Coordinates of C-alpha atoms in Angstrom, one line a residue:
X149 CA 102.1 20.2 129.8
X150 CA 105.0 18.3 128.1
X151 CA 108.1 19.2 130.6
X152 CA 111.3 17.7 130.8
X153 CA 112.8 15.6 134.3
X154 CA 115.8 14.6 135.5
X155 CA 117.5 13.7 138.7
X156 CA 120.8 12.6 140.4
X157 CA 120.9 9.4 142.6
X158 CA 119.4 10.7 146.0
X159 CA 122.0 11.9 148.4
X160 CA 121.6 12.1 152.2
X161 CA 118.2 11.6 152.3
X162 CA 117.9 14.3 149.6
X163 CA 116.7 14.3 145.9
X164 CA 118.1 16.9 143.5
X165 CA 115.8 17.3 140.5
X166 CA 115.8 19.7 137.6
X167 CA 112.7 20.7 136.1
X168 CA 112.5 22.2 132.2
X169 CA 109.1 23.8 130.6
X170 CA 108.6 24.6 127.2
X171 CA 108.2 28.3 126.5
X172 CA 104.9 27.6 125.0
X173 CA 103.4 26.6 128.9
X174 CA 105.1 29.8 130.0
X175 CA 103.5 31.8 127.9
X176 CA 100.5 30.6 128.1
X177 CA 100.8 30.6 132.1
X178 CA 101.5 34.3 132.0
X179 CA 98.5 34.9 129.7
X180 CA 96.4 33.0 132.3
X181 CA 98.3 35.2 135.5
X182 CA 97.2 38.6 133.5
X183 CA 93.3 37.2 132.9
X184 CA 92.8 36.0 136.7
X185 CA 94.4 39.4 138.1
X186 CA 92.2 41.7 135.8
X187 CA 89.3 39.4 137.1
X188 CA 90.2 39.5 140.8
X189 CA 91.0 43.5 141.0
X190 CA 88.8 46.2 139.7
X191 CA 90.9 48.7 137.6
X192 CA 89.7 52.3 137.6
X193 CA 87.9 53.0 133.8
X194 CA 87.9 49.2 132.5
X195 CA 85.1 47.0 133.7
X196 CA 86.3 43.4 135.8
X197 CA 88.4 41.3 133.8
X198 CA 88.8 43.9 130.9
X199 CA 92.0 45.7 132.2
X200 CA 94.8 45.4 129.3
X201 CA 98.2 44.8 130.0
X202 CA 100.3 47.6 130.5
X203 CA 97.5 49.1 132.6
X204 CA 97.9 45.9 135.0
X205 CA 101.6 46.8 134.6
X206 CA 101.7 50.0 136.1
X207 CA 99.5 49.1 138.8
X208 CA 100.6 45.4 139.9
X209 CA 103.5 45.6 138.4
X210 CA 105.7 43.0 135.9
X211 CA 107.4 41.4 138.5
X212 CA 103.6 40.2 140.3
X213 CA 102.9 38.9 137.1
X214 CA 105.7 37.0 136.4
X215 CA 105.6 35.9 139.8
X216 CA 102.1 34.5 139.9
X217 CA 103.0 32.9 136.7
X218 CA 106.0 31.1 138.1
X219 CA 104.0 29.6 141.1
X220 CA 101.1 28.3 138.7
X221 CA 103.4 26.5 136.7
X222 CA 105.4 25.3 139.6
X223 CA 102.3 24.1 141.0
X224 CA 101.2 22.5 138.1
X225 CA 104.6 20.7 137.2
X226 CA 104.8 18.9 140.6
X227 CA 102.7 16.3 140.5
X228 CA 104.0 15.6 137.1
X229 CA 107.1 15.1 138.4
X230 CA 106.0 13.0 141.5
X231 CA 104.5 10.8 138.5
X232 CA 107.8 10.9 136.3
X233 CA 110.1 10.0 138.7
X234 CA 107.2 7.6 140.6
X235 CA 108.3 10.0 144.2
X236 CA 107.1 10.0 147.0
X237 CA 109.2 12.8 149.0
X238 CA 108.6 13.6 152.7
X239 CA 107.3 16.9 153.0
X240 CA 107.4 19.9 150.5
X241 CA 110.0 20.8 147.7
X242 CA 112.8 23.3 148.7
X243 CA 112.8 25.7 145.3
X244 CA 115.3 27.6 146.3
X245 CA 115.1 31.4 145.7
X246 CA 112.2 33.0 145.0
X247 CA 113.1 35.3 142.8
X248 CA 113.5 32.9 139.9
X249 CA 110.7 34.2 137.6
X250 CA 109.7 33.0 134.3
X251 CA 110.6 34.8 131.2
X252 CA 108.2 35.4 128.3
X253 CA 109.1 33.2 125.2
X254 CA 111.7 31.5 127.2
X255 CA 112.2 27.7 128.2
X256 CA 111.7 27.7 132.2
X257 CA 114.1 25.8 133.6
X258 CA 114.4 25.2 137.8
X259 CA 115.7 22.7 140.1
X260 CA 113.9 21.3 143.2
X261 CA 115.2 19.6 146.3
X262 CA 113.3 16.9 148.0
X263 CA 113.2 15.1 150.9
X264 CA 113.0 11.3 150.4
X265 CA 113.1 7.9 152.7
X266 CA 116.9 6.3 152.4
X267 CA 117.7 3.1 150.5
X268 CA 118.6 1.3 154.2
X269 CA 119.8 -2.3 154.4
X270 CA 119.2 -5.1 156.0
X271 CA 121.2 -8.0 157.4
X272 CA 119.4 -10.6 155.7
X273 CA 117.1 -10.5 153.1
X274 CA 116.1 -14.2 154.2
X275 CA 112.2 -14.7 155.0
X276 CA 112.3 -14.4 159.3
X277 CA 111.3 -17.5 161.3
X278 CA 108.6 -16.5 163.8
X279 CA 106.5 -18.1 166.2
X280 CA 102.3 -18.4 165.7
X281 CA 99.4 -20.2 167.7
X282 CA 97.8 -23.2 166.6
X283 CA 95.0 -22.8 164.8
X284 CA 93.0 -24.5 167.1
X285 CA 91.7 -23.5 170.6
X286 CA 94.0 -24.9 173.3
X287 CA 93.1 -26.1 176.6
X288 CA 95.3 -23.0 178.0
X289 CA 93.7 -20.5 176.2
X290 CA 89.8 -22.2 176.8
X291 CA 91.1 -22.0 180.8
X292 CA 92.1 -18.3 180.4
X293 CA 89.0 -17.1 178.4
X294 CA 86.7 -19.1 181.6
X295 CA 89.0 -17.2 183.6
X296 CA 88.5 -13.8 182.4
X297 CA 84.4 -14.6 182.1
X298 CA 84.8 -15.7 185.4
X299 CA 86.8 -12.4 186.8
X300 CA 83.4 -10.4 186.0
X301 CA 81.5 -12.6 188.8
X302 CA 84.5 -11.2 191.3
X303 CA 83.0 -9.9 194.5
X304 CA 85.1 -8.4 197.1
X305 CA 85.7 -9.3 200.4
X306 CA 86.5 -7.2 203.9
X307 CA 89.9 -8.9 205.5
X308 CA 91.5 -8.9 208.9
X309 CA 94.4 -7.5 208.0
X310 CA 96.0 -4.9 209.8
X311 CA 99.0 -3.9 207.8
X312 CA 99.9 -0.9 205.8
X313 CA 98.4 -0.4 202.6
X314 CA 100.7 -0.6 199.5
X315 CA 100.4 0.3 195.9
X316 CA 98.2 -2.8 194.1
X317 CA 95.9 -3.1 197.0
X318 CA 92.3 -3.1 196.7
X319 CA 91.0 -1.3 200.2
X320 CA 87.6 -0.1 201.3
X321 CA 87.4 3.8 202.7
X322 CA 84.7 6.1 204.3
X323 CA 84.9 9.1 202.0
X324 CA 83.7 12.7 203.7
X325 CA 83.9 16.0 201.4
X326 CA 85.2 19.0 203.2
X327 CA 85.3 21.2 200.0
X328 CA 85.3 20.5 195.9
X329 CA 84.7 16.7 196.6
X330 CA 81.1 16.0 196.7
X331 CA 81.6 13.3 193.8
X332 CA 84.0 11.1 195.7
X333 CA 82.2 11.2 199.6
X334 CA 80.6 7.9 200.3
X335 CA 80.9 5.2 202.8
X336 CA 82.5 1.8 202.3
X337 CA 84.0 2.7 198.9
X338 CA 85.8 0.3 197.2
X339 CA 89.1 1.7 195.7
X340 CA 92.2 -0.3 193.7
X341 CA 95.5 1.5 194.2
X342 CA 96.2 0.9 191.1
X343 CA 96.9 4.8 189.8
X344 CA 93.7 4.7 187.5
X345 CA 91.0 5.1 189.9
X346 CA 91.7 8.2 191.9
X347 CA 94.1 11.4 191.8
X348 CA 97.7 10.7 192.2
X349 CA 97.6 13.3 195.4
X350 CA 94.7 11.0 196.9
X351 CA 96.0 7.5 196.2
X352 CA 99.6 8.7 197.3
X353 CA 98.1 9.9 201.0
X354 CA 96.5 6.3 201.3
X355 CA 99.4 4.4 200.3
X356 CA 100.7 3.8 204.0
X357 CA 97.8 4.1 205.9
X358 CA 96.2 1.2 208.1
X359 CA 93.0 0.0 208.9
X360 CA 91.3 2.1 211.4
X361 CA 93.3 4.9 210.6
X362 CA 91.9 8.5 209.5
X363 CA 93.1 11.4 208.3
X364 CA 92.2 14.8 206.4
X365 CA 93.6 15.2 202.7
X366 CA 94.2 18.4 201.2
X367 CA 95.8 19.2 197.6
X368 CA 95.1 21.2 194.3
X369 CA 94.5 19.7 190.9
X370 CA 95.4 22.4 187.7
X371 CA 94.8 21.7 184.3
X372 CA 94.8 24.0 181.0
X373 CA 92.2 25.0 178.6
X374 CA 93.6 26.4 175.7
X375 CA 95.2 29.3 177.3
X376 CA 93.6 29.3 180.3
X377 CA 95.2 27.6 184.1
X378 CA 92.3 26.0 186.0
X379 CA 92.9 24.8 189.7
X380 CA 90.5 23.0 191.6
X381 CA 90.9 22.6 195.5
X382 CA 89.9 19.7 197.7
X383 CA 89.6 18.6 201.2
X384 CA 88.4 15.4 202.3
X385 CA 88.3 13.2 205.8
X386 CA 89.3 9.7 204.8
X387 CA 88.9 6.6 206.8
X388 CA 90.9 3.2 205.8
X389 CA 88.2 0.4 206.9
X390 CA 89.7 -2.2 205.7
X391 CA 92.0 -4.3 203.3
X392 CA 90.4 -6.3 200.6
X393 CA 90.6 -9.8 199.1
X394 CA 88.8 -10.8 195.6
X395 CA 86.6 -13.2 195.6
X396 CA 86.2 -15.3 192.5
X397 CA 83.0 -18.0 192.2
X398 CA 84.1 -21.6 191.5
X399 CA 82.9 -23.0 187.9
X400 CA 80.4 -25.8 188.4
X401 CA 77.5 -26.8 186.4
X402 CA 75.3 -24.7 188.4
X403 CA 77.1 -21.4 187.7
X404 CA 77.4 -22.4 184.2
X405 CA 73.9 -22.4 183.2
X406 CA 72.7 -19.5 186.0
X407 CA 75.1 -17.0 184.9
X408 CA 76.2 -17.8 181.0
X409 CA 73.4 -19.9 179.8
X410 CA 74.5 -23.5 179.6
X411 CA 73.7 -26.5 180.9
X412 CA 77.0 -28.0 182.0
X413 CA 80.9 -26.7 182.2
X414 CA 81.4 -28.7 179.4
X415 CA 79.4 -27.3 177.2
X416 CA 80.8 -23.6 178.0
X417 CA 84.2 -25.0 177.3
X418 CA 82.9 -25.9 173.8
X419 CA 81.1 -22.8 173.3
X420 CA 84.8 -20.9 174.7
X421 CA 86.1 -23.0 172.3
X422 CA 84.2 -22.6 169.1
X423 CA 84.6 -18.7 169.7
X424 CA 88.5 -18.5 170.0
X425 CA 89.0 -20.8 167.2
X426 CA 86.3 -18.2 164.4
X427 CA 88.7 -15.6 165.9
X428 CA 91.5 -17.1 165.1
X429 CA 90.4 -17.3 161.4
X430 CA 90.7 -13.6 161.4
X431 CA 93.3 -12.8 164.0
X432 CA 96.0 -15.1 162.8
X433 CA 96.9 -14.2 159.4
X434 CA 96.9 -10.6 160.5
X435 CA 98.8 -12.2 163.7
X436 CA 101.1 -13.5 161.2
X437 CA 101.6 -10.6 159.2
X438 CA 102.5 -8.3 162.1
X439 CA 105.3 -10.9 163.2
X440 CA 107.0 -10.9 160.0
X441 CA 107.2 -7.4 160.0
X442 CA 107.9 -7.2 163.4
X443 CA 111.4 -9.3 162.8
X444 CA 112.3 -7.6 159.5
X445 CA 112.1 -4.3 161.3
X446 CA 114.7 -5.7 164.1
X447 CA 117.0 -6.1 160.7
X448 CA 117.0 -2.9 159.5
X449 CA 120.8 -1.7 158.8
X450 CA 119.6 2.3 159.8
X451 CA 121.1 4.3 163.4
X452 CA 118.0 6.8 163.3
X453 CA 114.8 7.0 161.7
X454 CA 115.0 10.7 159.7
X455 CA 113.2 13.2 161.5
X456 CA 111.4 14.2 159.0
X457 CA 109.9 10.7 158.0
X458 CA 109.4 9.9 161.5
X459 CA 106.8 12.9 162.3
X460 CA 105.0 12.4 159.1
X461 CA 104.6 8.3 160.4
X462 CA 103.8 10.3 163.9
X463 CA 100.8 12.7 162.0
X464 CA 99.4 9.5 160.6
X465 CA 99.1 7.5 163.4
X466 CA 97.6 10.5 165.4
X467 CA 95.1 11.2 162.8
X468 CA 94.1 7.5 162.4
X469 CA 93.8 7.7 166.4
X470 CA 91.7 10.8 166.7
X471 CA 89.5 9.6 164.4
X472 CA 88.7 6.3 166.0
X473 CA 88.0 8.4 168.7
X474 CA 85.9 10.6 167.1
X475 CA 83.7 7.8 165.4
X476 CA 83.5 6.4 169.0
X477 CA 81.9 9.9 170.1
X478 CA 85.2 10.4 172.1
X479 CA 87.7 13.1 172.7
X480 CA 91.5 12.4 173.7
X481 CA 90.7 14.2 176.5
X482 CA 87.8 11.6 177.6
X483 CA 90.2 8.9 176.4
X484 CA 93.1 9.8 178.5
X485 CA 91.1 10.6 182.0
X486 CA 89.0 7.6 181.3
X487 CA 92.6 5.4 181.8
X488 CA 95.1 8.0 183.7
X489 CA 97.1 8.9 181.0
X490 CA 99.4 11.6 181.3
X491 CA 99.3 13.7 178.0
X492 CA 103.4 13.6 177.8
X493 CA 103.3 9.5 178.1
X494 CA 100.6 9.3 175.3
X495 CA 102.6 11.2 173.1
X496 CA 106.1 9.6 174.1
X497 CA 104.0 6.4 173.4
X498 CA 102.6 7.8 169.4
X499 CA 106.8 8.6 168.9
X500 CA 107.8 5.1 169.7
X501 CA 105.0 3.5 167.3
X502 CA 105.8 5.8 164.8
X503 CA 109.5 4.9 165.1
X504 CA 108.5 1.4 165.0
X505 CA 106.6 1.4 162.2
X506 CA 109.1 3.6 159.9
X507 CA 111.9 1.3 160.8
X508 CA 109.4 -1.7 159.4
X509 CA 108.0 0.6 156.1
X510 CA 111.9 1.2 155.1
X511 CA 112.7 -2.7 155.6
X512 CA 109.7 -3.2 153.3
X513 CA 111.3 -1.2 150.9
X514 CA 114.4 -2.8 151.2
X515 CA 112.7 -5.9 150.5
X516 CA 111.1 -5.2 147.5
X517 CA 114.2 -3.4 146.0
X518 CA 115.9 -6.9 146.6
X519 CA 113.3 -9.0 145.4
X520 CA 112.9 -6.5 142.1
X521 CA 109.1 -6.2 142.8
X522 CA 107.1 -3.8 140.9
X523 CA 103.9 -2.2 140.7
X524 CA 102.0 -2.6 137.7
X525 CA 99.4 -0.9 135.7
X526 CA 97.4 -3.7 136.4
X527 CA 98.1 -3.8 140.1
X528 CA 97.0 -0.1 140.1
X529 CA 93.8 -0.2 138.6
X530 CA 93.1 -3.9 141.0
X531 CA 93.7 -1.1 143.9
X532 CA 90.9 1.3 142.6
X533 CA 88.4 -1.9 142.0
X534 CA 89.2 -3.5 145.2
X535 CA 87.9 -0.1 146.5
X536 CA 85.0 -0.1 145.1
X537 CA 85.6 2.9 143.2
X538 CA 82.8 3.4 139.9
X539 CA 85.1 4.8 137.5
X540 CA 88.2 3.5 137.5
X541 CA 90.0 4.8 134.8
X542 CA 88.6 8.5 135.2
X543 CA 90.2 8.0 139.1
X544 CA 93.1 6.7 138.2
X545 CA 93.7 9.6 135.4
X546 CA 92.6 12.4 139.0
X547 CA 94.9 10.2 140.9
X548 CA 97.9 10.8 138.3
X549 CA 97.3 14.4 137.7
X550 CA 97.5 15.3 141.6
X551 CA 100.9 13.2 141.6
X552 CA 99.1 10.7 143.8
X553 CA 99.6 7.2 142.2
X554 CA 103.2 7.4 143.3
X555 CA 101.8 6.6 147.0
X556 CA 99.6 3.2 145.5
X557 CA 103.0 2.0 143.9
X558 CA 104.1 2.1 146.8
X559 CA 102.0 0.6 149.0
X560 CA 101.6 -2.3 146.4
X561 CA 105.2 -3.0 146.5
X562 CA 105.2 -3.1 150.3
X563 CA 101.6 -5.3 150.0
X564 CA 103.5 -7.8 147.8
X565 CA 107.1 -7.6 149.7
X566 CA 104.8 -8.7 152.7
X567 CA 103.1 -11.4 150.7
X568 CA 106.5 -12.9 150.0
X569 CA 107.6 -12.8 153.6
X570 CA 104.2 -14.3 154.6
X571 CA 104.6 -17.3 152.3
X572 CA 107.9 -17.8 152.9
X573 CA 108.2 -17.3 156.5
X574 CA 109.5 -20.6 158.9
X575 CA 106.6 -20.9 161.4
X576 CA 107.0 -22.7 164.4
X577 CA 103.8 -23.1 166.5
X578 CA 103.5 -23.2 170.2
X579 CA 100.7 -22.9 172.8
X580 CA 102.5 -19.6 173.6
X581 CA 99.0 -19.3 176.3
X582 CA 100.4 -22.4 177.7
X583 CA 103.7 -21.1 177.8
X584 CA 103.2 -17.9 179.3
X585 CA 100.7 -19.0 182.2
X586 CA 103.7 -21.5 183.2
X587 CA 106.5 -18.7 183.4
X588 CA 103.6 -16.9 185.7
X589 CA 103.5 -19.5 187.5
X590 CA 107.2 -20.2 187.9
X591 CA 107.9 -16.4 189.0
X592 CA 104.9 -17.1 191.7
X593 CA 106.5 -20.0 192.9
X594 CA 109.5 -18.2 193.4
X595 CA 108.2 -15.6 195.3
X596 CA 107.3 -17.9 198.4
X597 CA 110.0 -17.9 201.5
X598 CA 112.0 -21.0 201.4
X599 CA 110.5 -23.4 204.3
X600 CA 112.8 -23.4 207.0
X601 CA 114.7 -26.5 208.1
X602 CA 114.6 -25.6 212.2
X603 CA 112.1 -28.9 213.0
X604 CA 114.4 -30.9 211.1
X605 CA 116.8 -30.1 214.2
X606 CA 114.4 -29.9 216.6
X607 CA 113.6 -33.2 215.7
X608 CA 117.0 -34.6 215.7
X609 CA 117.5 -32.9 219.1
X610 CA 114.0 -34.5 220.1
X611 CA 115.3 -38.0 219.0
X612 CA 118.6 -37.9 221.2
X613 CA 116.8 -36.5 224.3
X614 CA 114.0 -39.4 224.1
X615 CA 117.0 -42.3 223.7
X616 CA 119.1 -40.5 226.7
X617 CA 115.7 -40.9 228.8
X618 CA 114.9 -44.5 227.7
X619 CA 118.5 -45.0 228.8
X620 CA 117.7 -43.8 231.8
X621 CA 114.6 -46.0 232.3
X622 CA 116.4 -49.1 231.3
X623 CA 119.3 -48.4 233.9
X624 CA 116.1 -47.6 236.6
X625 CA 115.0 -50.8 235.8
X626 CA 118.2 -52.7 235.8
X627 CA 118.2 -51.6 239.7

């Protein structure tokens, strides 16, 4: 079909197009609308498919015609037009009335309104300095990897402590169900206060209580199932035994090759070592990547993210989510009980990645507009091979007639925008391991109470009284 496009210069966020087909495409469309009625409804006296015209006329009427007519070749000019104006829009076309029916022998002329992403600005178009990781493992990263290996040999402790428990703590309870809580009765349970581990009703009861102490816990847990309310009641008798400290083994030679399998420490700090650094060969340029974009998103010239554009980058990331999950043999449910969760903070969590990564897609685009980077054939059909795809040129003509290829432009233009940032980028490396286990230790440090200067004057006040009594004892002696 051979139409005719144009458009205006986007405005608002919105793309006014006009859309002209020859008169030979409408009447061939109508010709197509009468054949797939006659075959879809049976027509008293003509057999399926056989009904002539003015037969469907009187009984569907002109108007139905005309009107399944219009929305074939509507549907049929759209992805041509995605592919003549290389669009992309957000969401569908607004056509405007719907009572704008072709006309037998007649041009068909319409216009279309479509969402699109705006042409923002940025403050500088300048390749971002960033910070990266050596490519080598550091001694601060080998320490925290043997740290976290280590963490796994934890065992915890019973202390003496007597005070109040607070929200952090790691306590040990005697659990006893009263009703609905056979799964959590048990004696000498180990529980972290951390929010994760219990209910919010439980942990908030504990938080206070000291060792010794005992007391019975009562509350109500609902939840929905499609449209059904569930509650659950429970009633417990809890008993704080006692706080607890972690204990964590000291590295020797000894634990090295008992628990991970080699002879010496020195040889796990090598083995650490040879492991961060093939990670790295992966990590790092996608590091890389993700910090460039990071910092060219920060420059983005743009008060609000379109709605529109937003939820579509919000549907994506969901669907990318759920289907991890689903490969995983998981459902969000599972997911979000598994690490307390609240459904509202996942979702407030989805809305502030998908702001994120519009903000860094539109300074993308900016940065291809300003480097005048394009999207070639050739880049096109590198896409399909890269993908393994068999046929490339029969895909790439499926790909062009659903109005697809528009999207691959696109993402190559973003792909090479990023390549230019990449290779231009002003890296400054730092041992940012090194760095951060410093400021940890900085903030811990600052956390003790200042020692307290009271011997100092005790001492002082010690000094005088022992001269005043030698004083004494020299005058005794002078008599």
């Amino acid at each position: 079909m051979n139409i005719t496009v144009t458009a205006d210069k986007p405005k608002d966020q919105k793309l006014a197009v006009k859309v002209t087909i020859p008169a030979a495409d409408v009447d061939a469309a109508v010709k197509q609308a009468y054949k797939d009625i006659a075959n879809k409804y049976s027509f008293q006296g003509f057999r399926k498919g056989k009904a002539p015209r003015p037969v469907i006329n009187s009984v569907v009427g002109y108007d139905a015609v005309l009107a399944q007519a219009t929305n074939d070749l509507l549907g049929t000019a759209e992805p041509q037009v995605f592919e003549e104006l290389d669009l992309v829009p957000i969401g569908r076309g607004d056509y405007g009335k719907d009572d704008n029916f072709v006309e037998e022998g007649k041009d068909y002329t319409y216009e279309v309104t479509f969402n699109v992403r705006p042409d923002a600005q940025l403050d500088s178009y300048d390749a971002p300095a960033i910070t990266m990781p050596p490519e080598e493992a550091t001694d601060a990263e080998i320490d925290r990897q043997i740290k976290t290996l280590l963490s796994y040999q934890t065992t915890y402790e019973d202390t003496k402590e007597k005070r109040a428990a607070k929200e952090g703590d790691v306590i040990s309870v005697d659990v006893e169900n009263i009703e609905g809580a056979a799964h959590m009765a048990g004696e000498g349970r180990t529980i972290t206060l951390d929010g994760t581990q219990i209910p919010e009703e439980f942990q908030k009861e504990l938080i206070g209580m000291k060792p010794g102490e005992e007391k019975e816990i009562k509350w109500t847990h609902s939840h929905t199932h499609g449209d059904e309310v569930h509650s659950h009641d429970y009633d417990i008798k809890v008993k704080f035994v006692a706080h607890k400290k972690a204990v964590t083994p000291e590295l020797t030679d000894d634990l090295a090759k008992k628990n991970f399998g080699f002879d010496t420490v020195a040889k796990l700090r090598d083995a650490v070592k040879e492991e961060i650094e093939n990670d790295k060969k992966n990590s790092l340029p996608t590091l890389k990547e993700d910090r460039v974009v990071e910092e060219m998103g920060k420059r983005l010239q743009l008060d609000e993210v379109p709605a529109e554009y937003k939820n579509e980058i919000f549907n994506e990331i969901a669907q990318e989510f759920l289907n991890n999950l689903q490969r995983q043999g998981a459902t969000l449910d599972m997911f979000l009980a598994a690490r307390g969760i609240k459904t509202d903070d996942f979702i407030k969590d989805l809305q502030e990645q998908a702001d994120e990564r519009a903000r860094q897609s539109l300074a993308l685009d900016a940065v291809a507009r300003n480097q005048d980077i394009k999207a070639t054939d050739d880049d096109v059909r590198a896409e399909f091979e890269k993908a393994g795809v068999k046929d490339v040129e029969k895909t790439i003509e499926e790909w062009r007639s659903a109005g697809r290829l528009p999207a691959i432009r696109e993402s190559i233009r973003r792909s090479k925008a990023l390549d230019w940032l990449r290779d231009n980028a002003q890296v400054t490396v730092k041992d940012e391991i090194a760095e951060q286990d410093a400021e940890a230790a900085k903030k811990e440090a600052e956390k003790k109470p200042a020692k307290k200067t009271a011997a100092k004057k005790s001492t002082k006040k010690e000094t005088k009284e022992s001269k005043a009594d030698a004083d004494k004892a020299d005058e005794k002696d002078a008599q």
